[in-house]
XYZ file of C-alpha atoms in Angstrom:
157
model
C 134.582 121.939 70.686
C 135.089 124.739 72.285
C 135.654 126.438 68.473
C 132.895 124.753 67.455
C 130.718 126.216 70.030
C 131.913 129.289 68.865
C 130.995 128.871 65.144
C 127.473 128.509 66.026
C 127.285 131.060 68.146
C 128.657 133.773 65.704
C 126.958 131.882 62.806
C 123.188 132.365 65.031
C 124.569 136.197 65.662
C 124.694 136.857 61.828
C 121.731 135.378 61.234
C 119.843 137.436 63.973
C 121.492 140.942 62.556
C 120.807 139.645 58.857
C 117.032 139.639 59.671
C 117.121 142.533 61.446
C 118.508 144.490 58.453
C 115.668 143.049 56.152
C 113.435 145.245 59.158
C 112.634 148.617 59.008
C 114.223 151.245 61.997
C 110.614 151.589 63.060
C 110.331 147.212 63.193
C 113.635 146.774 64.343
C 112.793 148.973 67.779
C 110.094 146.808 68.210
C 111.660 143.566 67.877
C 114.522 144.708 70.656
C 112.294 145.803 72.304
C 109.557 142.996 72.962
C 112.880 141.046 73.314
C 114.488 142.622 76.291
C 111.045 143.320 77.680
C 111.023 139.144 77.226
C 113.979 138.031 78.878
C 113.254 141.123 81.757
C 109.936 138.843 82.709
C 111.958 135.593 81.968
C 114.543 136.665 84.583
C 111.910 138.490 86.733
C 109.092 135.040 86.789
C 112.268 133.137 87.474
C 113.652 135.605 90.685
C 110.220 135.593 91.809
C 109.725 131.753 91.478
C 113.300 130.957 93.740
C 112.223 133.175 96.256
C 109.339 132.249 96.540
C 110.433 128.443 96.705
C 113.197 129.655 99.279
C 110.180 130.393 101.236
C 108.291 127.724 101.781
C 111.306 125.992 102.312
C 112.081 127.397 104.946
C 108.646 127.893 106.447
C 108.716 123.822 106.358
C 112.525 123.750 108.413
C 110.284 126.458 110.680
C 107.765 124.454 111.012
C 109.642 120.671 111.847
C 112.770 122.748 114.305
C 109.295 123.530 115.862
C 107.604 119.439 115.866
C 111.699 119.051 117.328
C 111.045 121.562 120.379
C 108.012 120.241 121.034
C 109.226 116.089 120.767
C 111.893 116.471 122.585
C 110.099 119.321 125.496
C 107.539 116.006 125.363
C 109.091 113.728 126.024
C 110.062 113.297 129.607
C 106.131 113.204 130.031
C 105.561 110.231 127.145
C 105.876 106.902 129.259
C 103.853 104.625 128.865
C 102.145 103.550 132.027
C 103.799 99.983 132.314
C 107.307 101.717 132.894
C 106.159 102.168 136.693
C 106.414 99.021 136.840
C 109.570 97.829 135.455
C 112.989 97.052 138.151
C 116.459 98.742 138.170
C 117.875 96.425 135.033
C 114.835 96.679 133.124
C 114.589 100.547 132.761
C 117.860 100.523 131.867
C 117.458 97.985 129.370
C 114.507 99.022 128.126
C 116.542 102.575 127.645
C 119.421 100.833 125.697
C 117.307 99.600 123.081
C 116.037 102.837 122.147
C 119.232 103.734 121.777
C 120.356 101.050 119.505
C 123.498 100.621 122.574
C 123.927 96.927 124.701
C 124.399 97.090 128.025
C 126.567 94.487 130.042
C 125.413 94.421 134.170
C 126.786 92.712 137.062
C 124.299 93.227 140.214
C 125.770 94.291 143.355
C 123.767 94.189 146.476
C 121.367 97.120 146.072
C 123.255 98.842 143.094
C 124.621 97.543 139.430
C 127.366 98.072 137.511
C 126.440 99.281 133.392
C 128.829 99.112 131.174
C 128.032 100.312 127.627
C 130.683 101.180 124.483
C 129.594 103.578 122.101
C 131.583 105.419 119.405
C 129.203 108.770 119.981
C 129.701 110.528 123.361
C 125.886 112.635 122.476
C 124.489 109.065 122.452
C 125.990 107.732 125.740
C 125.277 111.093 127.646
C 121.845 110.467 126.765
C 121.487 106.987 127.331
C 122.592 108.738 131.218
C 119.919 111.409 130.964
C 117.216 109.310 130.633
C 118.893 106.848 132.702
C 117.650 109.792 135.728
C 114.700 110.987 134.068
C 113.515 107.394 134.706
C 114.446 108.069 138.152
C 117.820 106.436 138.265
C 120.443 107.753 140.280
C 124.262 107.434 138.801
C 126.474 106.392 142.178
C 130.084 106.826 140.608
C 130.311 107.179 136.806
C 133.902 106.839 134.280
C 134.547 107.273 130.571
C 137.787 105.527 128.734
C 138.449 106.453 125.550
C 140.064 103.834 123.373
C 140.085 103.325 119.185
C 137.517 105.402 118.766
C 135.065 103.966 121.083
C 133.912 105.459 124.553
C 133.376 102.702 127.103
C 130.952 103.975 129.987
C 131.153 102.170 133.114
C 128.572 103.652 135.786
C 127.257 102.368 138.923
C 123.441 103.035 139.321
C 120.926 102.856 142.117
């Protein structure tokens, strides 16, 4: 296949050389100059277009980053009004549901012992952060990793 491609390329070059040989010197120079000019214009336009598209994507990326920062900074203030009416277990269940976690809880007097399992530490850390933002304090916390899962046991007050 490579030899076949080489043969076609050689035939094409031979046809171009024969065409140029039939032209006068002045016409040959004009054809070569015009060809070089067209190639330079096409390459230049391609580079400019790629640069323009890259700038657009960079602007879009920066806008999305700014939006993410804004959303993260305002996430604490964007709480529903009825959130204050929830009890401890309701707040825990709401945060767990937002994170896609399953929580088992056991009431022990004023305190509530919760157990959450997930494979990603960042999800569990975010879960604890949101609990703290909702006004719950964590008295005792233990994390145990086994078989790719992290088990979080915490006492919340």
